[in-house]
XYZ file of C-alpha atoms in Angstrom:
709
model
C 223.496 10.964 97.011
C 221.262 7.992 96.264
C 220.689 7.312 99.974
C 219.791 10.988 100.556
C 217.227 10.712 97.764
C 215.767 7.544 99.267
C 215.566 9.161 102.692
C 213.697 12.179 101.297
C 211.387 9.867 99.366
C 210.652 7.920 102.524
C 209.328 11.113 104.103
C 206.452 10.818 101.645
C 205.990 7.096 102.357
C 202.226 7.142 102.682
C 201.737 9.008 99.370
C 204.159 6.755 97.554
C 202.706 3.586 99.061
C 199.314 4.579 97.751
C 200.790 4.763 94.282
C 202.185 1.259 94.684
C 205.805 1.481 93.483
C 207.332 -1.901 92.690
C 210.997 -1.187 93.357
C 213.491 1.479 94.352
C 213.978 2.723 90.772
C 210.260 3.258 90.187
C 210.001 4.734 93.700
C 212.619 7.368 92.894
C 211.123 8.008 89.444
C 207.682 8.582 90.923
C 209.097 10.861 93.598
C 210.865 13.034 91.065
C 207.696 13.310 88.972
C 205.670 14.538 91.948
C 205.252 18.272 92.187
C 206.187 19.636 95.600
C 204.818 23.099 96.263
C 207.407 25.219 98.053
C 205.870 28.523 99.244
C 209.324 29.989 99.856
C 210.134 30.153 96.148
C 207.447 32.786 95.546
C 206.859 36.287 96.762
C 203.476 36.862 98.481
C 201.697 38.067 95.336
C 203.035 35.212 93.205
C 201.994 32.753 95.902
C 198.475 34.200 95.931
C 198.188 33.717 92.161
C 199.434 30.132 92.256
C 197.198 29.125 95.179
C 194.013 30.814 93.910
C 191.058 28.459 94.407
C 188.169 29.001 91.989
C 186.496 31.892 90.236
C 187.910 34.664 88.039
C 191.325 36.130 88.749
C 193.178 39.019 87.118
C 196.957 38.821 87.487
C 198.520 42.165 86.601
C 202.022 40.985 85.784
C 204.424 43.896 85.490
C 207.457 43.695 83.243
C 209.995 41.137 84.439
C 207.763 39.814 87.230
C 207.918 36.120 86.259
C 204.457 35.631 84.791
C 205.215 32.513 82.705
C 206.671 30.807 85.767
C 203.511 31.620 87.716
C 201.241 30.147 85.021
C 203.320 26.945 84.921
C 203.243 26.556 88.714
C 199.512 27.315 88.784
C 198.914 24.399 86.388
C 201.206 22.147 88.438
C 199.408 23.123 91.661
C 195.985 22.371 90.183
C 196.980 18.938 88.900
C 199.362 17.675 91.596
C 198.036 19.306 94.771
C 194.334 19.858 94.068
C 194.122 16.753 91.837
C 192.293 18.547 89.039
C 192.181 16.373 85.934
C 194.807 17.667 83.471
C 192.284 17.316 80.620
C 190.115 20.008 82.222
C 192.893 22.653 82.189
C 193.364 24.979 79.211
C 196.180 27.520 78.924
C 196.584 29.631 75.789
C 199.375 31.875 74.543
C 199.645 34.036 71.448
C 202.745 32.611 69.801
C 204.048 29.117 69.146
C 207.267 30.063 70.914
C 205.418 31.080 74.097
C 203.287 27.919 73.992
C 206.393 25.729 73.596
C 208.051 27.450 76.541
C 204.978 26.953 78.732
C 204.695 23.263 77.783
C 208.345 22.719 78.644
C 208.029 24.434 82.008
C 204.913 22.472 82.925
C 206.542 19.200 81.818
C 209.548 19.961 84.036
C 207.190 20.355 87.002
C 204.681 17.518 86.584
C 206.196 15.251 83.944
C 205.783 15.007 80.187
C 202.842 12.597 80.237
C 200.727 14.727 82.573
C 201.660 17.934 80.738
C 200.518 16.403 77.442
C 197.085 15.757 78.922
C 196.638 19.502 79.584
C 195.572 21.747 76.701
C 198.606 24.033 76.440
C 198.577 25.782 73.087
C 197.942 28.926 71.109
C 194.457 30.295 70.475
C 194.589 28.964 66.914
C 195.699 25.466 67.903
C 192.898 25.332 70.459
C 190.421 26.384 67.787
C 191.726 23.687 65.463
C 191.072 21.085 68.179
C 187.460 22.254 68.416
C 187.080 22.078 64.639
C 188.482 18.568 64.365
C 185.765 17.363 66.709
C 182.832 19.404 65.386
C 183.447 20.914 61.937
C 181.023 18.482 60.266
C 178.192 20.445 61.886
C 179.200 23.413 59.696
C 179.176 21.365 56.491
C 182.856 20.455 56.266
C 184.183 16.936 55.948
C 186.966 15.291 57.905
C 189.834 15.632 57.507
C 189.758 19.285 56.496
C 192.736 21.102 55.000
C 194.413 24.155 56.536
C 195.565 26.512 53.806
C 198.436 29.001 53.930
C 198.774 32.489 52.459
C 199.884 31.248 49.038
C 196.796 29.033 48.809
C 194.622 31.985 49.828
C 196.127 34.156 47.102
C 195.484 31.422 44.552
C 191.820 31.219 45.579
C 191.463 35.009 45.460
C 192.869 35.062 41.916
C 190.245 32.498 40.926
C 187.586 34.721 42.515
C 188.790 37.753 40.546
C 188.681 35.715 37.350
C 185.177 34.456 38.122
C 183.937 37.995 38.850
C 185.676 39.376 35.725
C 187.951 41.559 37.883
C 191.283 40.287 36.565
C 193.654 43.107 35.712
C 191.625 45.523 37.824
C 192.848 47.660 40.695
C 192.015 44.885 43.171
C 195.264 43.506 44.518
C 195.131 39.870 45.797
C 197.356 40.627 48.798
C 195.143 43.535 49.834
C 192.038 41.417 49.386
C 193.532 38.684 51.562
C 194.106 41.221 54.339
C 190.578 42.582 53.915
C 189.154 39.075 54.275
C 191.218 38.605 57.434
C 189.941 41.880 58.939
C 186.328 40.869 58.249
C 186.762 37.481 59.892
C 188.531 38.947 62.921
C 185.715 41.487 63.371
C 183.259 38.558 63.063
C 180.722 40.590 61.097
C 179.387 40.665 57.546
C 181.639 42.570 55.098
C 179.153 45.419 54.672
C 178.954 45.815 58.453
C 182.629 46.734 58.638
C 183.195 50.437 59.504
C 182.624 52.690 56.497
C 181.843 49.852 54.087
C 178.244 50.798 53.307
C 179.428 54.206 52.035
C 182.492 52.808 50.268
C 182.001 52.836 46.456
C 183.833 49.501 46.321
C 181.999 48.055 49.312
C 179.583 45.798 47.436
C 182.331 44.486 45.160
C 184.529 43.704 48.154
C 181.591 41.930 49.806
C 181.125 39.809 46.649
C 184.822 38.928 46.647
C 184.558 37.886 50.299
C 181.452 35.748 49.708
C 182.943 34.031 46.641
C 186.169 33.375 48.516
C 184.191 31.695 51.287
C 182.257 29.563 48.796
C 185.361 28.370 46.933
C 187.277 27.731 50.150
C 184.460 25.661 51.573
C 184.085 23.713 48.315
C 187.752 22.777 48.782
C 186.996 21.606 52.349
C 189.660 23.990 53.622
C 190.021 26.516 56.427
C 192.426 29.425 56.628
C 194.275 30.836 59.623
C 191.455 33.167 60.688
C 188.876 30.384 60.390
C 190.553 28.579 63.267
C 189.081 31.200 65.616
C 186.025 32.361 63.669
C 184.560 28.899 63.012
C 184.886 27.664 66.621
C 183.103 30.835 67.730
C 180.332 30.021 65.228
C 180.062 26.539 66.692
C 179.981 27.745 70.299
C 177.393 30.434 69.523
C 175.064 28.389 67.353
C 175.274 24.847 68.728
C 174.334 24.674 72.450
C 175.419 21.030 72.736
C 178.915 21.922 71.534
C 179.116 24.809 73.992
C 177.931 22.582 76.831
C 180.481 19.930 75.902
C 183.403 22.329 76.311
C 182.143 24.308 79.277
C 181.694 20.997 81.137
C 185.066 19.576 80.070
C 187.309 22.645 80.268
C 186.900 23.797 83.855
C 190.016 25.963 84.270
C 191.151 28.500 81.673
C 194.398 30.447 81.845
C 195.327 33.153 79.326
C 198.780 34.656 78.900
C 199.280 38.210 77.542
C 195.575 38.917 77.954
C 196.055 42.578 77.004
C 196.739 41.401 73.420
C 193.379 39.702 72.823
C 191.304 40.885 69.873
C 187.505 40.971 69.668
C 187.175 37.437 68.277
C 189.510 35.841 70.840
C 187.704 37.704 73.610
C 184.366 36.314 72.393
C 185.803 32.793 72.333
C 186.912 33.113 75.974
C 183.555 34.564 77.002
C 181.773 31.535 75.619
C 184.162 28.966 77.075
C 183.939 30.315 80.631
C 180.192 31.059 80.554
C 179.317 28.127 82.835
C 182.325 27.885 85.145
C 184.092 31.212 85.500
C 187.418 29.677 86.531
C 189.240 32.084 84.272
C 192.684 33.393 85.188
C 194.024 36.048 82.844
C 197.602 37.228 83.108
C 198.784 40.404 81.464
C 199.852 43.998 81.775
C 197.789 46.865 80.416
C 200.965 48.990 80.560
C 202.426 46.738 77.846
C 199.460 46.812 75.468
C 201.165 47.924 72.238
C 199.474 45.940 69.458
C 196.338 47.909 68.627
C 197.375 47.860 64.959
C 196.909 44.064 65.047
C 193.449 44.339 66.555
C 194.459 44.000 70.215
C 192.068 45.829 72.518
C 193.469 46.961 75.879
C 189.924 47.586 77.149
C 189.586 43.832 77.671
C 192.086 43.855 80.535
C 191.015 47.290 81.802
C 187.355 46.252 82.012
C 187.914 42.732 83.338
C 186.796 43.656 86.888
C 183.518 45.035 85.479
C 182.838 41.869 83.477
C 183.556 39.655 86.514
C 182.441 41.601 89.640
C 183.681 38.872 92.016
C 187.158 38.840 90.509
C 190.273 38.619 92.640
C 193.056 40.953 91.517
C 196.722 40.479 92.296
C 199.537 42.720 91.101
C 202.987 41.291 90.492
C 205.149 44.381 91.037
C 208.488 42.876 92.053
C 210.764 42.991 89.021
C 213.530 40.391 88.675
C 215.136 41.935 85.585
C 216.133 45.578 85.962
C 217.830 47.883 88.440
C 215.696 50.191 90.559
C 217.041 53.194 88.643
C 215.619 51.831 85.386
C 212.328 50.972 87.088
C 212.039 54.465 88.607
C 212.236 55.889 85.103
C 209.687 53.390 83.745
C 207.253 53.997 86.621
C 207.437 57.769 86.168
C 206.804 57.550 82.428
C 203.832 55.182 82.541
C 202.201 56.972 85.498
C 201.213 59.751 83.066
C 198.699 57.448 81.367
C 195.211 58.043 82.735
C 193.542 54.708 81.921
C 195.540 51.948 83.594
C 195.614 49.587 86.540
C 197.988 51.250 89.043
C 201.289 49.396 89.501
C 204.686 50.404 90.827
C 207.541 48.127 89.806
C 210.358 47.644 92.285
C 213.547 45.628 92.470
C 215.891 44.395 95.149
C 218.757 45.466 92.872
C 219.209 48.989 94.165
C 222.660 49.702 92.768
C 223.253 50.577 89.137
C 224.276 53.308 86.747
C 222.104 56.262 85.917
C 220.360 56.318 82.557
C 222.467 58.085 79.930
C 220.834 60.408 77.402
C 222.586 62.031 74.435
C 221.533 64.524 71.783
C 223.103 64.112 68.321
C 223.222 66.342 65.274
C 221.614 63.925 62.794
C 220.807 60.210 62.275
C 224.229 59.400 60.812
C 226.021 60.852 63.820
C 223.538 59.161 66.139
C 224.251 55.780 64.544
C 228.012 56.279 64.610
C 227.911 57.411 68.234
C 225.795 54.443 69.370
C 227.947 51.869 67.590
C 231.152 53.405 68.952
C 229.587 53.410 72.427
C 228.767 49.713 72.092
C 232.323 48.930 71.056
C 233.742 50.924 73.984
C 231.299 49.646 76.611
C 231.778 46.027 75.530
C 235.535 46.366 75.998
C 235.341 48.300 79.286
C 232.711 46.105 80.976
C 233.620 42.757 79.481
C 230.265 42.345 77.718
C 229.568 40.264 74.625
C 227.867 41.805 71.606
C 224.803 39.662 72.352
C 224.344 41.731 75.525
C 223.497 44.834 73.441
C 220.246 45.806 71.756
C 219.428 48.940 69.777
C 215.691 49.685 69.704
C 213.799 52.105 67.471
C 210.220 53.110 66.683
C 210.218 52.449 62.913
C 212.101 50.010 60.696
C 213.713 52.676 58.436
C 215.775 53.860 61.413
C 217.904 50.726 61.085
C 219.392 51.957 57.795
C 221.986 54.325 59.283
C 222.903 51.760 61.950
C 223.373 48.987 59.394
C 225.662 51.093 57.230
C 227.921 51.902 60.202
C 227.932 48.279 61.367
C 228.876 47.000 57.919
C 231.604 49.621 57.612
C 232.886 48.743 61.103
C 232.696 44.998 60.360
C 230.729 44.366 63.567
C 228.311 41.396 63.831
C 224.626 42.222 64.038
C 221.189 40.845 63.349
C 217.757 42.278 62.665
C 214.909 40.817 64.742
C 211.246 41.187 63.918
C 211.684 42.627 60.474
C 213.687 42.564 57.287
C 216.898 44.448 56.904
C 216.272 47.861 55.425
C 217.485 47.006 51.928
C 215.338 43.846 51.859
C 211.968 45.626 52.107
C 209.986 45.161 48.886
C 209.624 48.886 48.202
C 213.357 49.469 48.701
C 214.252 46.542 46.451
C 211.869 47.864 43.768
C 213.566 51.258 43.707
C 217.062 49.793 43.873
C 216.232 47.591 40.895
C 215.124 50.741 39.075
C 218.451 52.373 39.897
C 220.330 49.278 38.736
C 218.407 49.119 35.451
C 218.894 52.844 34.860
C 222.601 52.610 35.665
C 223.114 49.585 33.378
C 220.677 48.563 30.646
C 222.325 45.139 30.613
C 221.031 44.299 34.091
C 218.343 41.881 32.884
C 217.353 40.727 36.374
C 216.597 44.305 37.409
C 214.693 45.043 34.205
C 212.511 41.968 34.580
C 211.759 42.898 38.198
C 210.525 46.400 37.379
C 208.915 46.093 33.960
C 205.521 45.522 35.627
C 206.205 47.333 38.915
C 204.142 49.395 39.424
C 201.665 47.445 37.329
C 201.677 48.477 33.657
C 199.501 45.695 32.287
C 202.270 44.199 30.143
C 200.902 40.735 29.433
C 202.766 37.453 29.831
C 202.400 36.872 26.073
C 204.232 40.138 25.392
C 207.038 39.133 27.758
C 207.301 35.801 25.932
C 207.609 37.634 22.594
C 210.477 39.707 23.986
C 212.218 36.583 25.271
C 211.882 34.910 21.863
C 213.171 38.002 20.040
C 216.105 38.294 22.433
C 217.134 34.695 21.713
C 216.386 34.862 17.989
C 218.224 38.112 17.319
C 220.882 37.564 20.014
C 220.249 40.878 21.686
C 219.923 41.775 25.351
C 216.561 42.045 27.067
C 216.353 45.850 27.060
C 217.086 46.045 23.325
C 214.366 43.464 22.764
C 211.928 45.638 24.739
C 212.813 48.649 22.566
C 212.286 46.719 19.320
C 208.971 45.265 20.486
C 207.834 48.797 21.335
C 208.229 49.652 17.630
C 206.910 46.394 16.149
C 203.592 46.850 14.337
C 202.814 43.155 14.897
C 202.120 44.042 18.549
C 198.820 45.750 19.463
C 199.127 49.513 19.817
C 198.180 49.490 23.524
C 201.001 47.070 24.320
C 203.487 49.092 22.215
C 202.592 52.274 24.108
C 203.168 50.590 27.485
C 206.568 49.293 26.421
C 207.535 52.661 24.913
C 206.635 54.409 28.171
C 208.838 51.992 30.117
C 211.768 52.463 27.723
C 211.385 56.247 27.930
C 211.595 56.238 31.731
C 214.739 54.076 31.764
C 216.547 56.124 29.112
C 215.422 59.521 30.398
C 216.612 58.871 33.930
C 219.822 57.264 32.725
C 220.638 60.599 31.109
C 219.658 62.554 34.231
C 221.692 60.419 36.618
C 224.733 60.395 34.340
C 224.580 64.156 33.676
C 225.414 64.877 37.321
C 223.675 68.226 37.035
C 221.541 67.796 40.166
C 221.863 65.977 43.517
C 221.168 62.232 43.563
C 218.258 62.557 45.985
C 216.533 65.092 43.720
C 216.851 62.764 40.722
C 215.660 59.779 42.733
C 212.647 61.756 43.963
C 211.829 62.696 40.369
C 212.020 59.029 39.385
C 209.647 58.059 42.221
C 207.185 60.682 40.980
C 207.552 59.625 37.340
C 206.615 56.012 38.025
C 203.836 57.062 40.462
C 205.369 54.857 43.135
C 203.765 56.559 46.152
C 200.320 56.080 44.597
C 201.241 52.430 43.994
C 202.182 52.025 47.676
C 198.890 53.560 48.754
C 196.813 51.306 46.500
C 198.710 48.107 47.333
C 198.860 48.488 51.130
C 196.402 46.766 53.435
C 196.044 49.747 55.769
C 196.971 53.393 56.128
C 199.535 52.437 58.764
C 201.174 49.900 56.451
C 201.216 52.465 53.646
C 202.802 54.997 56.006
C 205.525 52.531 56.973
C 206.294 51.902 53.298
C 206.331 55.628 52.495
C 208.688 56.138 55.441
C 210.997 53.496 53.972
C 211.007 55.256 50.588
C 211.746 58.592 52.274
C 214.592 56.947 54.186
C 216.078 55.650 50.911
C 216.082 59.202 49.531
C 217.795 60.338 52.729
C 220.313 57.486 52.458
C 221.376 58.363 48.917
C 221.684 62.033 49.922
C 223.834 61.030 52.874
C 226.041 58.915 50.600
C 226.521 61.827 48.183
C 227.329 64.159 51.065
C 230.222 61.973 52.186
C 231.361 60.190 49.017
C 230.323 62.385 46.097
C 227.725 62.076 43.335
C 228.334 58.550 42.091
C 225.321 56.319 41.451
C 227.534 53.345 40.607
C 229.420 53.736 43.880
C 226.193 53.857 45.844
C 224.860 50.715 44.171
C 228.141 48.967 44.873
C 227.918 49.849 48.568
C 224.383 48.509 48.744
C 225.441 45.312 46.928
C 228.077 44.682 49.596
C 225.416 44.678 52.314
C 225.609 41.194 53.879
C 222.523 38.958 53.492
C 220.210 38.188 56.394
C 221.952 35.651 58.569
C 220.273 32.479 59.695
C 219.918 32.888 63.429
C 221.597 30.363 65.695
C 220.562 29.753 69.281
C 222.800 32.363 70.893
C 224.682 34.445 68.307
C 227.284 36.922 69.519
C 225.725 39.771 67.574
C 224.385 43.220 68.310
C 220.590 43.068 68.091
C 218.642 45.687 66.126
C 214.850 45.693 66.393
C 211.767 47.809 66.725
C 210.431 48.307 70.243
C 207.360 46.301 69.200
C 209.571 43.324 68.355
C 211.501 43.649 71.645
C 208.498 42.915 73.874
C 209.218 39.902 76.057
C 213.006 40.146 75.598
C 215.738 41.528 77.835
C 219.336 42.711 77.418
C 222.042 43.948 79.748
C 222.554 47.141 77.712
C 219.750 48.781 75.742
C 219.933 51.820 73.451
C 216.685 53.484 72.390
C 217.407 55.781 69.451
C 215.186 58.430 67.875
C 213.614 59.570 71.169
C 211.983 62.490 69.349
C 208.645 64.160 68.847
C 206.858 62.843 65.722
C 208.885 59.648 65.916
C 208.318 58.443 69.496
C 205.485 59.372 69.828
C 204.914 58.876 66.112
C 203.456 61.744 64.094
C 200.327 59.636 63.417
C 199.766 58.961 67.128
C 199.704 62.356 68.826
C 196.059 62.134 69.919
C 194.411 59.797 72.424
C 194.103 56.838 72.628
C 197.072 56.391 70.287
C 199.268 58.703 72.387
C 198.802 56.507 75.464
C 199.894 53.486 73.436
C 203.016 55.365 72.319
C 203.794 56.013 75.991
C 203.314 52.313 76.707
C 205.681 51.561 73.846
C 208.373 53.778 75.388
C 207.739 52.042 78.731
C 208.242 48.642 77.098
C 211.515 49.847 75.593
C 212.820 51.092 78.941
C 211.960 47.849 80.743
C 213.940 45.705 78.273
C 217.163 46.928 79.975
C 218.632 44.907 82.815
C 221.602 47.045 83.889
C 222.318 49.890 81.486
C 220.009 52.121 79.447
C 220.971 54.827 76.949
C 218.545 57.167 75.148
C 219.490 59.209 72.068
C 217.765 61.709 69.800
C 218.663 63.903 66.837
C 218.468 67.682 66.693
C 217.939 67.676 62.915
C 216.578 65.290 60.284
C 216.115 65.490 56.536
C 212.558 65.641 55.281
C 211.735 66.193 51.617
C 215.159 67.670 50.864
C 214.975 70.053 53.811
C 216.835 69.955 57.082
C 214.312 70.355 59.889
C 214.888 70.895 63.581
C 213.668 68.201 65.971
C 212.451 68.335 69.565
C 213.236 65.514 72.001
C 210.295 63.324 72.952
C 207.869 64.662 75.538
C 208.349 61.370 77.400
C 211.912 62.343 78.273
C 210.581 65.088 80.542
C 208.737 62.491 82.631
C 211.952 60.775 83.754
C 213.122 62.085 87.165
C 216.345 64.103 87.102
C 217.720 61.876 89.860
C 218.021 58.833 87.561
C 219.205 60.362 84.267
C 222.272 62.177 82.935
C 221.826 64.213 79.734
C 224.825 65.043 77.527
C 225.662 66.232 74.030
C 227.048 63.444 71.859
C 228.789 66.025 69.643
C 231.607 66.173 72.176
C 232.340 62.512 71.488
C 235.658 61.953 69.628
C 233.983 59.663 67.088
C 231.339 62.291 66.247
C 233.966 65.012 65.966
C 235.970 62.786 63.621
C 232.886 62.192 61.458
C 232.251 65.928 61.193
C 235.893 66.545 60.305
C 235.843 63.815 57.615
C 232.656 65.172 56.050
C 234.031 68.730 56.062
C 237.276 67.558 54.442
C 235.460 65.634 51.683
C 233.154 68.571 51.058
C 236.120 70.955 50.771
C 237.887 68.565 48.369
C 234.819 68.399 46.102
C 234.512 72.211 46.040
C 238.202 72.434 45.145
C 237.659 70.020 42.242
C 234.684 72.052 41.010
C 236.699 75.311 41.148
C 239.472 73.644 39.178
C 236.979 72.536 36.511
C 235.586 76.071 36.131
C 239.098 77.474 35.736
């Protein structure tokens, strides 16, 4: 083997001699570090992207087309074949994970030392590099501090105190998000849409300005500053701009369809002198508008760079042709897109399966039973399966079945349903109402939603509890009647006590369904109004309201199968396993939103809730949001390598009513030749569920008749 290696190295004798290797070991080491371009390892379009000379290039990289590999080989080709200085190459990704993967791939091709000389990072890390060299021009000192969210909240609280806004309706978390939106838009606060007519606009602008002053006095930058401040430098200091446009000659951008306005401006400035900009992305996978991503950047790229070369990577190395035929047909309905038609050499494969179910509980049970059966029949591991959904609350029914079935699973890209803050708030209310001795629950909810109960009042209750040896709730009741406390504080405590005792009686009376009582509790504490006021956007508020609605549905579902027993429900929730710490390759079924699934792949994918008003979402039925919903469905389909199953429900509960549901309009776009549609109700597991529910319902009616007799 050694002699074969020496012989191959000798074929490059002239190149190696020029390097001046001292001995055989260094000769072999140098040979292995040299990048050898092999045109046969690329398809024609990939080869064109790698070998591109100079000027702008748009690489439309379809799902599963090997885009990261192409970027890595492009960097290797520039450095090793064209002898471009590594220091003049910049490649940016959006996540630390993607940047790490790119660095590793480049290091494997050209060696660690050369890879380190390239600028391979995220947008924010690149911005931080610019700031370390130039931030003094903006009045900061070196070294500057980078603050996290907790530090930002602390500064915002100081701002509220300074502006005499403590205890007001201004929530620090919401203000932090507002500040982030302003910086990302790169405008003055009052120039944000609708701000000049917003009654709170001028106050919000003052909060923003004071935050900036305090932050700068601390010589600190936040996460958004790492893009906003470099843009300020590049726009306002010509020498700084010239420095980077001369030094950074080749720019490569991954996932270009996800750029926001500020990142786009940064790229514009950096490639103003030498337009050696290669952007790689897929407008058909632009699904992050809610984060500020603007798909028009990739759609309009040819207009911004008239001499651009465009190459489409359409060969897919992930999925079967059947799955790609479905994906192509779905996305073709979008009007504004760069035309692409994915294809695969893997022609064989099963047709897509589609099933209608009666309701979410049956859908969840059917999917989990299918996974168990398919895993056994096809010899697959649980890690080969993913269940995708449009909204996080849809995981609730799946999780309950998985826990009951004792099957391993993990949630990716979001908390488990019962770990969302709004769900925990309401569960703590239920715990406190069920047992007044649950001090942890009482402490959690006494100021949620905010009641203005001061820390001094809480300290008084703690002291009384210890002094009189009574539990926390009894201490609250006594403080509510203690004339030594100001009347306003007594009224707030009395209101809290009244809610806990009133709903304890209602839940224990068992005179109405659990979901009706829970809904009344949510109204009594004005929790929906609290969600609206404490959310950073209408979309975030909608997600949180959806979670609350799903909790009401969950408790109704529990009562339907197990009877009206609040204690039993709380016990079931308490047995929910905690979020597991992920290992490198866990043998677990993966649950995630379609948004979180982007960039991943699985042998078997289930997309549940393929329904109108869910996928597409009820808030996204008009353009351009509808086109993004179609792209989202396309992303979900293209996560599947071999097998794809779609499910939807015929009915769902909404505000105590059972409503009929239509399957998603996107289902009609899939050709009949690649899909088989069936009714999941014929499944033995679904029939058994219906029989069990009917039997329990009959038993409860029999008990009620016996009581009346």
